Tab-separated table of C-alpha atoms in Angstrom:
chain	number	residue	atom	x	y	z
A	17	UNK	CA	65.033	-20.290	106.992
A	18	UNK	CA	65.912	-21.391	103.512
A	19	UNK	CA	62.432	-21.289	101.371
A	20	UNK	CA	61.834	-24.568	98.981
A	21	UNK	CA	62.263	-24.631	95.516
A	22	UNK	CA	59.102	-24.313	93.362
A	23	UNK	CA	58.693	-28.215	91.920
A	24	UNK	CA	60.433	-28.968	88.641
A	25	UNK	CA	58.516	-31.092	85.285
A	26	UNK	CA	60.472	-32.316	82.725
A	27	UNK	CA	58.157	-32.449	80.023
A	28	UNK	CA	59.128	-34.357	76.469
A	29	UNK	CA	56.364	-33.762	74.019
A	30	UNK	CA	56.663	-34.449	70.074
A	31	UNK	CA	55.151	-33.367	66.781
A	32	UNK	CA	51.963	-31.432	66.781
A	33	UNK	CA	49.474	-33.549	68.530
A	34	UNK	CA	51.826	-34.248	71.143
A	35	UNK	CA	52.952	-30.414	71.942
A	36	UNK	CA	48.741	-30.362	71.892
A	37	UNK	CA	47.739	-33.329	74.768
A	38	UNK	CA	51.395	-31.718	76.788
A	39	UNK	CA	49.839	-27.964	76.957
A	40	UNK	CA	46.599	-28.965	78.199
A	41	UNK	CA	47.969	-31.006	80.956
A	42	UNK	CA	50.698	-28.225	81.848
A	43	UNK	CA	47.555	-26.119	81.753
A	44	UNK	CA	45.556	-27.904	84.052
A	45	UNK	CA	48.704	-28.805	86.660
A	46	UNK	CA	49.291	-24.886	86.414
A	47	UNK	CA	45.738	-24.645	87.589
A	48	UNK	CA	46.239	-26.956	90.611
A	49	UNK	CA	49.577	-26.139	91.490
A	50	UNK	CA	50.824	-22.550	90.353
A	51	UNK	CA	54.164	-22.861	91.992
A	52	UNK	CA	55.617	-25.624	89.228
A	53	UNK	CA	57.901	-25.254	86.684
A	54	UNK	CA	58.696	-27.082	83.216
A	55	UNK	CA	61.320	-27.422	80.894
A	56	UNK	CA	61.875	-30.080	78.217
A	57	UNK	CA	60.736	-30.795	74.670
A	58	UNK	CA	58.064	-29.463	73.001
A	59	UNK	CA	56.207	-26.778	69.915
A	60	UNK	CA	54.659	-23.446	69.943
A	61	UNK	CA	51.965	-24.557	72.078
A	62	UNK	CA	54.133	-25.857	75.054
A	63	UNK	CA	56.161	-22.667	74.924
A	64	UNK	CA	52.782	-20.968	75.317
A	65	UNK	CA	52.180	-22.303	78.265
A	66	UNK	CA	55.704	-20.879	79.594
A	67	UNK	CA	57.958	-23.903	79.236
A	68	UNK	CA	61.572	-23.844	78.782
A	69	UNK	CA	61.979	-25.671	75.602
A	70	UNK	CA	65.334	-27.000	75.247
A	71	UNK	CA	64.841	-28.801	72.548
A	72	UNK	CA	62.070	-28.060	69.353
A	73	UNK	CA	59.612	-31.366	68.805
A	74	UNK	CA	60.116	-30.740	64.981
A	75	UNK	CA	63.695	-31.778	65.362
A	76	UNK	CA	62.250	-35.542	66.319
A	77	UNK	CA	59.163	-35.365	64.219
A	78	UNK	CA	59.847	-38.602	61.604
A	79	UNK	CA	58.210	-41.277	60.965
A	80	UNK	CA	59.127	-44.929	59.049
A	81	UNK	CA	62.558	-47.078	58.964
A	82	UNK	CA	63.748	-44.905	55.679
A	83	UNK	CA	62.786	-41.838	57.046
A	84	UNK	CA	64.459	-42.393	61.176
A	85	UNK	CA	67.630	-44.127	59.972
A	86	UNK	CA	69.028	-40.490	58.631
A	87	UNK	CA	68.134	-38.768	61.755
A	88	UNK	CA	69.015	-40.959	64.118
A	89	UNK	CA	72.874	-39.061	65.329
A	90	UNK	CA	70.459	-36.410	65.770
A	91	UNK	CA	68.244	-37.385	67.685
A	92	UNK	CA	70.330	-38.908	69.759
A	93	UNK	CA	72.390	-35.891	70.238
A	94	UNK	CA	68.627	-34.057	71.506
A	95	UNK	CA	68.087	-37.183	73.846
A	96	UNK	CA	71.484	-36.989	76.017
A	97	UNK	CA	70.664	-33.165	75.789
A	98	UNK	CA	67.541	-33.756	77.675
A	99	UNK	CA	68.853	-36.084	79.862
A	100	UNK	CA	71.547	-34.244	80.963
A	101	UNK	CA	69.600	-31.173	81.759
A	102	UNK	CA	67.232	-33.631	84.023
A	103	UNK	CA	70.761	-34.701	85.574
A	104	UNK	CA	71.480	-30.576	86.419
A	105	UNK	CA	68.585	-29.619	87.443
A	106	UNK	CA	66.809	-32.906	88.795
A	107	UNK	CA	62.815	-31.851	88.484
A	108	UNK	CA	60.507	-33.443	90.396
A	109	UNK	CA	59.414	-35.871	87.898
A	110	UNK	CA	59.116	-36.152	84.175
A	111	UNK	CA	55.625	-36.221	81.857
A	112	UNK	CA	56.682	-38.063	79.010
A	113	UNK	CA	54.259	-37.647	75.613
A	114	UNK	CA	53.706	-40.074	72.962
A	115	UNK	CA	57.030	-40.636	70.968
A	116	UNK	CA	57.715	-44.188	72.405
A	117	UNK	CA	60.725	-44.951	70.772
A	118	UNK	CA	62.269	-41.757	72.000
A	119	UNK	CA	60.319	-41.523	75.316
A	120	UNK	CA	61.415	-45.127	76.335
A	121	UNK	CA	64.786	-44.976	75.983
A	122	UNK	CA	64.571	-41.476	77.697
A	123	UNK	CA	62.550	-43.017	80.539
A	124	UNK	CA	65.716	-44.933	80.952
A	125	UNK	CA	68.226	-42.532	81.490
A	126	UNK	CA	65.301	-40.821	84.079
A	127	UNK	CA	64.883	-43.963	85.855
A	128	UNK	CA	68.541	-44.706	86.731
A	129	UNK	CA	68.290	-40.859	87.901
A	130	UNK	CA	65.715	-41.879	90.306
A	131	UNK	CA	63.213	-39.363	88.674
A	132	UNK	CA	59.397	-40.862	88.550
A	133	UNK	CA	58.048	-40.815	84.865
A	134	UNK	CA	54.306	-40.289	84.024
A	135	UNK	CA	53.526	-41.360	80.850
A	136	UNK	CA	50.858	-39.271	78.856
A	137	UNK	CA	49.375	-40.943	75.829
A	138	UNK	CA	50.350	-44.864	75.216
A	139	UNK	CA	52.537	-46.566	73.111
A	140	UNK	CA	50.224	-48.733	71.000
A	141	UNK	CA	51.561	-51.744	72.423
A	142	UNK	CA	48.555	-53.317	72.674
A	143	UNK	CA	48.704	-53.859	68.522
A	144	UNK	CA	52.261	-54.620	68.065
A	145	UNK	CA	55.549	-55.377	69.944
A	146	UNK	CA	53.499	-56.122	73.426
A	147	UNK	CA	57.049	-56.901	74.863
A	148	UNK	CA	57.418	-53.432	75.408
A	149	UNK	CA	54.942	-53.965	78.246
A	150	UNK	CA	57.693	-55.178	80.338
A	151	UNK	CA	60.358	-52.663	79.550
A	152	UNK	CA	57.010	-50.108	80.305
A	153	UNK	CA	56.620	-51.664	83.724
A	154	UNK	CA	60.338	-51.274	85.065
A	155	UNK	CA	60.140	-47.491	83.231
A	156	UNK	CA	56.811	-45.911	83.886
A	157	UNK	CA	55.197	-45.349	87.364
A	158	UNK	CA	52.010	-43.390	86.295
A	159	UNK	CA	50.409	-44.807	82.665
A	160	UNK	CA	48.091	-41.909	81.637
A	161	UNK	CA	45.521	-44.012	79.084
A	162	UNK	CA	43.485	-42.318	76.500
A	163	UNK	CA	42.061	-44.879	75.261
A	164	UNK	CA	39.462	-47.150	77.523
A	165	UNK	CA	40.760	-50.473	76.725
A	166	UNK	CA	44.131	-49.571	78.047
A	167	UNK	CA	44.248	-49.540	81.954
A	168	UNK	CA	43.138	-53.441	82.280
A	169	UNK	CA	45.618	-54.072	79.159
A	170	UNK	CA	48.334	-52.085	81.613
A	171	UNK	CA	47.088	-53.211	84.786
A	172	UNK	CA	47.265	-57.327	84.331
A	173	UNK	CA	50.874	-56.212	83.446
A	174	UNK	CA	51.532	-54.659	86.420
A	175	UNK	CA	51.671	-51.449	85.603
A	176	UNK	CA	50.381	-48.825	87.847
A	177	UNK	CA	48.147	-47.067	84.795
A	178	UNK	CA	44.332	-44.766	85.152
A	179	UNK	CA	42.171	-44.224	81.562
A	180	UNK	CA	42.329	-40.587	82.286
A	181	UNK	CA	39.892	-40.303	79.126
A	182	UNK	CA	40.360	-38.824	75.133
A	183	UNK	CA	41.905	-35.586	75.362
A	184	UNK	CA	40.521	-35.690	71.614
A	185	UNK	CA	36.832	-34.700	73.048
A	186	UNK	CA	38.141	-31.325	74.780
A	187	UNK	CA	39.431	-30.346	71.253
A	188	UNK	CA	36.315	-30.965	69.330
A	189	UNK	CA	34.360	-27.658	67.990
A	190	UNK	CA	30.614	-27.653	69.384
A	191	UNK	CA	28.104	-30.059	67.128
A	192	UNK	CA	27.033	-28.251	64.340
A	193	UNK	CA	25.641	-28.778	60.673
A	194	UNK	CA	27.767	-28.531	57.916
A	195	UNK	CA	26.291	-25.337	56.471
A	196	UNK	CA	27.551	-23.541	59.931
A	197	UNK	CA	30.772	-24.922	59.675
A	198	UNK	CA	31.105	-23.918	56.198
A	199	UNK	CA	29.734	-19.959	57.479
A	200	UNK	CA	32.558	-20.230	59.968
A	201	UNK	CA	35.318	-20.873	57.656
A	202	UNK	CA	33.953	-18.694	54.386
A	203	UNK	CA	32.626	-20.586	52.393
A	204	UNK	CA	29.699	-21.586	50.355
A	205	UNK	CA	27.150	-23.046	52.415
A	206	UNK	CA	25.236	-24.659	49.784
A	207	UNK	CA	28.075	-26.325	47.773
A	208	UNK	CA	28.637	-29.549	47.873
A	209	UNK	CA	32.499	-30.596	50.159
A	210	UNK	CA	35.071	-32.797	50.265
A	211	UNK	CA	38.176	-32.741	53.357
A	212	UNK	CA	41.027	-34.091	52.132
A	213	UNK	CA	43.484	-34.778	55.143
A	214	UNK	CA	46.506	-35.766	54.221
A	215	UNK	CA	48.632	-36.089	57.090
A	216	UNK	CA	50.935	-33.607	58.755
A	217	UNK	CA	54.452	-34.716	57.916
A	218	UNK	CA	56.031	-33.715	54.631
A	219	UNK	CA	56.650	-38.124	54.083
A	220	UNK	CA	52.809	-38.057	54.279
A	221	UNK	CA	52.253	-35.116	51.825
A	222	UNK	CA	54.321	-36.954	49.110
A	223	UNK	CA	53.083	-40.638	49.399
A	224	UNK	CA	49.297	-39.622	49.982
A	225	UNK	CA	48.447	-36.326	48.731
A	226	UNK	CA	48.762	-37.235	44.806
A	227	UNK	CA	46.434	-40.060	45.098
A	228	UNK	CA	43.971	-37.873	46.932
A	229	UNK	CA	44.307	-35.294	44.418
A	230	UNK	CA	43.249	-38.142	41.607
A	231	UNK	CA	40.208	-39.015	43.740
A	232	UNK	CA	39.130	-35.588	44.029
A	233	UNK	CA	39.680	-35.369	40.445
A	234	UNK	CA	37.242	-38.399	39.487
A	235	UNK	CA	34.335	-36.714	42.550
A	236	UNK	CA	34.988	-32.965	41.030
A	237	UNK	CA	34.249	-34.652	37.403
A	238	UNK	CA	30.877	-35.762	38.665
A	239	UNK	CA	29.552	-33.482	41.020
A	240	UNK	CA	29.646	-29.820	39.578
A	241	UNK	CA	30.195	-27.029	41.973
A	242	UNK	CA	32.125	-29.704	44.319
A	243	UNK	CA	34.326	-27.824	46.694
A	244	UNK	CA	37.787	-29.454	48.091
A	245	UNK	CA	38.778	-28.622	51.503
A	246	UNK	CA	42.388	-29.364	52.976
A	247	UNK	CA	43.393	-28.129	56.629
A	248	UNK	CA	47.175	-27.328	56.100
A	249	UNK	CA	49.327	-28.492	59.772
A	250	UNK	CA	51.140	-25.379	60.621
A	251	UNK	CA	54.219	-28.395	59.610
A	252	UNK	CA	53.663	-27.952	56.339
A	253	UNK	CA	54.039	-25.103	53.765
A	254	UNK	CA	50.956	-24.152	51.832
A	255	UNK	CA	53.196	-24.410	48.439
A	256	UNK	CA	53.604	-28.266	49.287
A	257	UNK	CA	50.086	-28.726	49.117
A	258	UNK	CA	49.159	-26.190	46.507
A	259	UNK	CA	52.050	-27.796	44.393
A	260	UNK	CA	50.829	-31.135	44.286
A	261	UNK	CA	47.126	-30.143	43.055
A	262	UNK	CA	49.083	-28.603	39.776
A	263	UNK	CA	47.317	-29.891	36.676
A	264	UNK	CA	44.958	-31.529	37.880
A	265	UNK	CA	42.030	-29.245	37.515
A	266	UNK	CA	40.821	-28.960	40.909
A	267	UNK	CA	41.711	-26.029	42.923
A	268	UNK	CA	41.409	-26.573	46.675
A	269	UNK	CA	40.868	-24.499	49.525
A	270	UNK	CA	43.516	-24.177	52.027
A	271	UNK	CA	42.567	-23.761	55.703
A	272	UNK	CA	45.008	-22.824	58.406
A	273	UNK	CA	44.641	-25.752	60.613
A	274	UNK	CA	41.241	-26.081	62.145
A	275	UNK	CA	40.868	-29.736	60.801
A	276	UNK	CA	38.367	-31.191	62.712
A	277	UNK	CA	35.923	-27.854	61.728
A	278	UNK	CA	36.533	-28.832	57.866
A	279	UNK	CA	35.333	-31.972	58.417
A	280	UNK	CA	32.315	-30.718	60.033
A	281	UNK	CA	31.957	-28.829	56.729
A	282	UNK	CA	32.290	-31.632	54.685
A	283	UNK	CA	29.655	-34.087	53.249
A	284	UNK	CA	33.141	-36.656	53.388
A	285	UNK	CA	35.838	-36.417	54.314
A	286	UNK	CA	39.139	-38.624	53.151
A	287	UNK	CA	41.762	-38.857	56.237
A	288	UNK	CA	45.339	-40.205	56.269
A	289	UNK	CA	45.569	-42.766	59.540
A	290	UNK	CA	46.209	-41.218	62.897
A	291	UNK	CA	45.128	-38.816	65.583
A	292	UNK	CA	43.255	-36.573	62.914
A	293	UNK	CA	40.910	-39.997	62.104
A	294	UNK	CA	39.874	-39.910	65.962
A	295	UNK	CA	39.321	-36.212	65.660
A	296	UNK	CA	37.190	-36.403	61.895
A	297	UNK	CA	35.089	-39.490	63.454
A	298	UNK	CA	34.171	-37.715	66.351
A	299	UNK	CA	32.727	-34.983	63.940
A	300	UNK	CA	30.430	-37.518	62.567
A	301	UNK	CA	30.813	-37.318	59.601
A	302	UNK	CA	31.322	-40.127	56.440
A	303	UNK	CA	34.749	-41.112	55.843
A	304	UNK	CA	37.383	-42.932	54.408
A	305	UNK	CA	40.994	-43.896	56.300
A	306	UNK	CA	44.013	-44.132	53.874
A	307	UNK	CA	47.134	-44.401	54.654
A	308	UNK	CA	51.471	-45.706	52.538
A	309	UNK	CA	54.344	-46.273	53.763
A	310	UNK	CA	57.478	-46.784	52.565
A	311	UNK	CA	57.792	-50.738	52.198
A	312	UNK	CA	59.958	-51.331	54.393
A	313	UNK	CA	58.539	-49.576	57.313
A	314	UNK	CA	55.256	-51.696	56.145
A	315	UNK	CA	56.149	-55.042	55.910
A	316	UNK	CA	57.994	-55.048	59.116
A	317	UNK	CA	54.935	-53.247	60.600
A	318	UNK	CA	52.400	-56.234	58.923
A	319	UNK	CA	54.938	-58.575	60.737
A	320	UNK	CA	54.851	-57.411	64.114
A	321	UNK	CA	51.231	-56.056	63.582
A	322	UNK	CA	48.296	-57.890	66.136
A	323	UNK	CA	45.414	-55.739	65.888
A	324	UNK	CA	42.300	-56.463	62.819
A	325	UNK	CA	42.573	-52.601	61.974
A	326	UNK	CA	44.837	-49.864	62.013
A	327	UNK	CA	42.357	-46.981	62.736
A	328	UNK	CA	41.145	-45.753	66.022
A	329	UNK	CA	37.754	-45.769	64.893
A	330	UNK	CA	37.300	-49.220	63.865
A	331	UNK	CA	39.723	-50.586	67.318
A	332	UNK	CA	37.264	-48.737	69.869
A	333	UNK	CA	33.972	-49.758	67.796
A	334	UNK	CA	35.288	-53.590	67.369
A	335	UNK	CA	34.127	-53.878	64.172
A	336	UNK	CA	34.788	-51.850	60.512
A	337	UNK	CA	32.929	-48.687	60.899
A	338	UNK	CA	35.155	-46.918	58.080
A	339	UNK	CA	37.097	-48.399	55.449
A	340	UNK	CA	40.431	-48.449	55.667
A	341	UNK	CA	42.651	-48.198	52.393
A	342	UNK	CA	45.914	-48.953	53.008
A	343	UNK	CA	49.156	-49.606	50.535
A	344	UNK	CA	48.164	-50.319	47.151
A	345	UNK	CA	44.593	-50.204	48.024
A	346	UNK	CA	45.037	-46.934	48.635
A	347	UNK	CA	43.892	-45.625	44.638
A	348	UNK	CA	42.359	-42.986	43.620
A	349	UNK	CA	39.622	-44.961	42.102
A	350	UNK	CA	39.381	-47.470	45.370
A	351	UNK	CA	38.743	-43.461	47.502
A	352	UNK	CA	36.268	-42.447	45.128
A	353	UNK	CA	34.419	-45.407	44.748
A	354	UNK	CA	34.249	-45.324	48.773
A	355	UNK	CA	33.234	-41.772	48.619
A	356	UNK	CA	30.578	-42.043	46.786
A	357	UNK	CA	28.593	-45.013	48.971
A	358	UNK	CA	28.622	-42.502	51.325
A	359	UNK	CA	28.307	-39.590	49.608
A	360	UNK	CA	23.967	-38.790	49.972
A	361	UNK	CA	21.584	-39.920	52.371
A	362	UNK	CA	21.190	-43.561	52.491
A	363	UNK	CA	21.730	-47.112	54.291
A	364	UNK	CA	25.495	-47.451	53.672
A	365	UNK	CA	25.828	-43.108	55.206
A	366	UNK	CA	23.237	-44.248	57.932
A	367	UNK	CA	25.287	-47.013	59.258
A	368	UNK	CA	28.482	-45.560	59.567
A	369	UNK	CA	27.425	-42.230	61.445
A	370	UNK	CA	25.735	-44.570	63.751
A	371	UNK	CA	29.128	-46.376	64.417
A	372	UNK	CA	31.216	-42.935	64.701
A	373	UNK	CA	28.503	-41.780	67.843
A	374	UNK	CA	29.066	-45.016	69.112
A	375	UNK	CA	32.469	-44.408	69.435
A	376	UNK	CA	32.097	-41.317	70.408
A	377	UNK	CA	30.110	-42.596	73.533
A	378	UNK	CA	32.653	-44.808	74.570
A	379	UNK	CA	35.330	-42.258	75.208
A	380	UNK	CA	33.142	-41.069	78.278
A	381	UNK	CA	33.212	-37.545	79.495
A	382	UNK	CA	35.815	-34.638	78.889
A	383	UNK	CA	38.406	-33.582	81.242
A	384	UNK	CA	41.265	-35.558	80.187
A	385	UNK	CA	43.878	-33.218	81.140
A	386	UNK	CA	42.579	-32.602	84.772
A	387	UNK	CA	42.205	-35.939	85.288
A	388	UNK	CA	45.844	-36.424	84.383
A	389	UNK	CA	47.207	-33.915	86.383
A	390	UNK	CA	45.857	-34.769	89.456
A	391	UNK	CA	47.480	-38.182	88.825
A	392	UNK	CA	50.324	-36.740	88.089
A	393	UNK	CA	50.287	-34.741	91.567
A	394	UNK	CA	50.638	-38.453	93.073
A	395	UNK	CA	54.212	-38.231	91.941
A	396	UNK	CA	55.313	-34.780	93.193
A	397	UNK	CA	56.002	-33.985	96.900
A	398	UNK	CA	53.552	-32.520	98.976
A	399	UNK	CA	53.175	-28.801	98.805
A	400	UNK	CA	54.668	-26.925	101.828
A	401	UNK	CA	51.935	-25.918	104.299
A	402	UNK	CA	52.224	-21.743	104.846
């Protein structure tokens, strides 16, 4: 009697946090079901977890108009790639992570296979170009939602979709004060910190890290014995960041990674828009968003743009929690001047801690990645009965 094949996932993950969310859920479907297997898309973490990569998430890790329009042979080279290694070997269904404008048109070529997609991590449709929501609908049959607001957003639309919760919250380091952070990662405990988080794409480095370097400048000017902190993404080379701080008379420290643990270390922290805001407000402590693109990529994104704010924080709270320096706000005397309202105990410091454990509350319990993967069971078939 022929035995069945072990179940096949096609999972398409890119850039870090990505490759991130992806490993825990293959972690926790490994848990529930040892007998699958994955191939796909994905980083170092993925490939820990003992899938196939066929393709590295660095090769599709861009961002903005000017920065895509290069890349684009490329990446569409790595997308018929993927698709026709889910024509060979047909898996069982496909997680797709993040990466809409990739993942959508791969979702597709895996629909007119007749392979189910889950969906891990939404396109933020819900703030611009809500049309999507229909292409979504025909594409996706599981929506995994990481956000709360999402599933009746998804839902009135008709697509099948389950707020699995923040797979943020399993990746945050135990509360602690900022003098045990600072003993964990070496250094002074009683000197006074500033994260700098610049992003983790080299685009980001160059448009954002100078002007964080001349706020740091002003904040090291006034505050002796003021320590700068910057988690380097294992992305980006340590002589990127180091070269940037050249003349400025501020040497920083460079951390492997471990982000969210130098903002627990911090007294502020300044934090280019993205995951790593989620991540630094759910440390608790002050900060300040920044964020440039090229502009192009912004004032088509101000067109198309229907959300008040553009950081997680300030979207799940409702309201302006942290300020949010964007484009030629973004100077270093608007980040310093931000900084320092913050900076010691008072009303203005008060206020916005309160605001980041409010969010914080909303995101509900951990176990984002379990949740997900029993959803994700829905799509598979039924495991053979010994």
């Amino acid at each position: 009697m022929t035995q069945p094949s072990s179940p096949r996932i096609l999972v398409v993950a890119g850039e870090a946090s990505g490759d991130t969310h992806a490993s825990e859920l293959v972690a926790a479907l490994q848990a529930l079901r040892p007998d699958l297997t994955f191939f796909g898309m994905g980083g170092a973490r993925l490939a820990a977890r003992g899938v196939e990569l066929i393709h590295d998430a660095r090769e599709v890790s861009v961002m903005g108009i000017t920065e895509v329009l290069p890349r684009i042979p490329r990446i569409l080279r790595i997308m018929k790639d993927l698709a026709q290694a889910a024509e060979e070997r047909r898996p069982d269904c496909a997680i797709l992570v993040d990466i809409p404008d990739f993942n959508l048109r791969l979702a597709k070529k895996l629909k007119a296979l007749g392979i189910p997609v889950a969906y891990y991590v939404s396109p933020m449709i819900w703030a611009w170009r809500r049309g999507r929501v229909r292409t979504i609908q025909r594409l996706v049959d599981r929506m995994l939602c990481i956000l709360p607001f999402e599933e009746d957003f998804y839902r009135e639309a008709g697509v099948p979709a389950r707020y699995v919760g923040s797979p943020v919250l399993e990746q945050m380091p135990k509360s602690a004060s900022a003098r045990e952070f600072r003993q964990r990662l070496g250094l002074p405990e009683d000197a006074p910190t500033l994260a700098l988080l610049p992003g983790s794409r080299m685009s980001e480095i160059r448009r954002i890290l100078p002007t964080l370097v001349g706020a740091a400048k002003q904040l090291v000017s006034e505050r002796p014995g003021l320590q700068v902190v910057v988690p380097v993404a294992p992305t980006i080379a340590k002589e990127e960041i180091l070269s940037r701080f050249e003349g400025s008379g501020v040497t920083p420290v460079l951390v492997d990674g471990r982000a969210p643990e130098v903002v627990g270390a911090s007294d502020a922290a300044v934090v280019a828009s993205g995951t790593a805001v989620l991540e630094a407000g759910l440390m608790e402590r002050p900060l300040v968003v920044v964020y440039r693109v090229s502009l192009v990529t912004y004032w088509v994104g101000r067109m198309m743009l229907k959300v008040a704010f553009v950081s997680l924080i300030n979207l799940l709270a409702g309201r302006r929690v942290v300020p949010e320096l964007l484009q030629g706000e973004m100077t270093p005397e608007n980040i310093a001047s931000e900084v320092r309202r913050v900076w010691l105990p008072g009303e203005p410091r008060d206020a916005m801690v309160q605001g980041l454990a409010e969010v914080r509350g909303r995101l509900g319990e951990v176990g984002a990645a379990h949740r997900a993967a029993q959803t994700v069971l829905e799509l598979l078939p039924p495991r053979p009965v010994s």
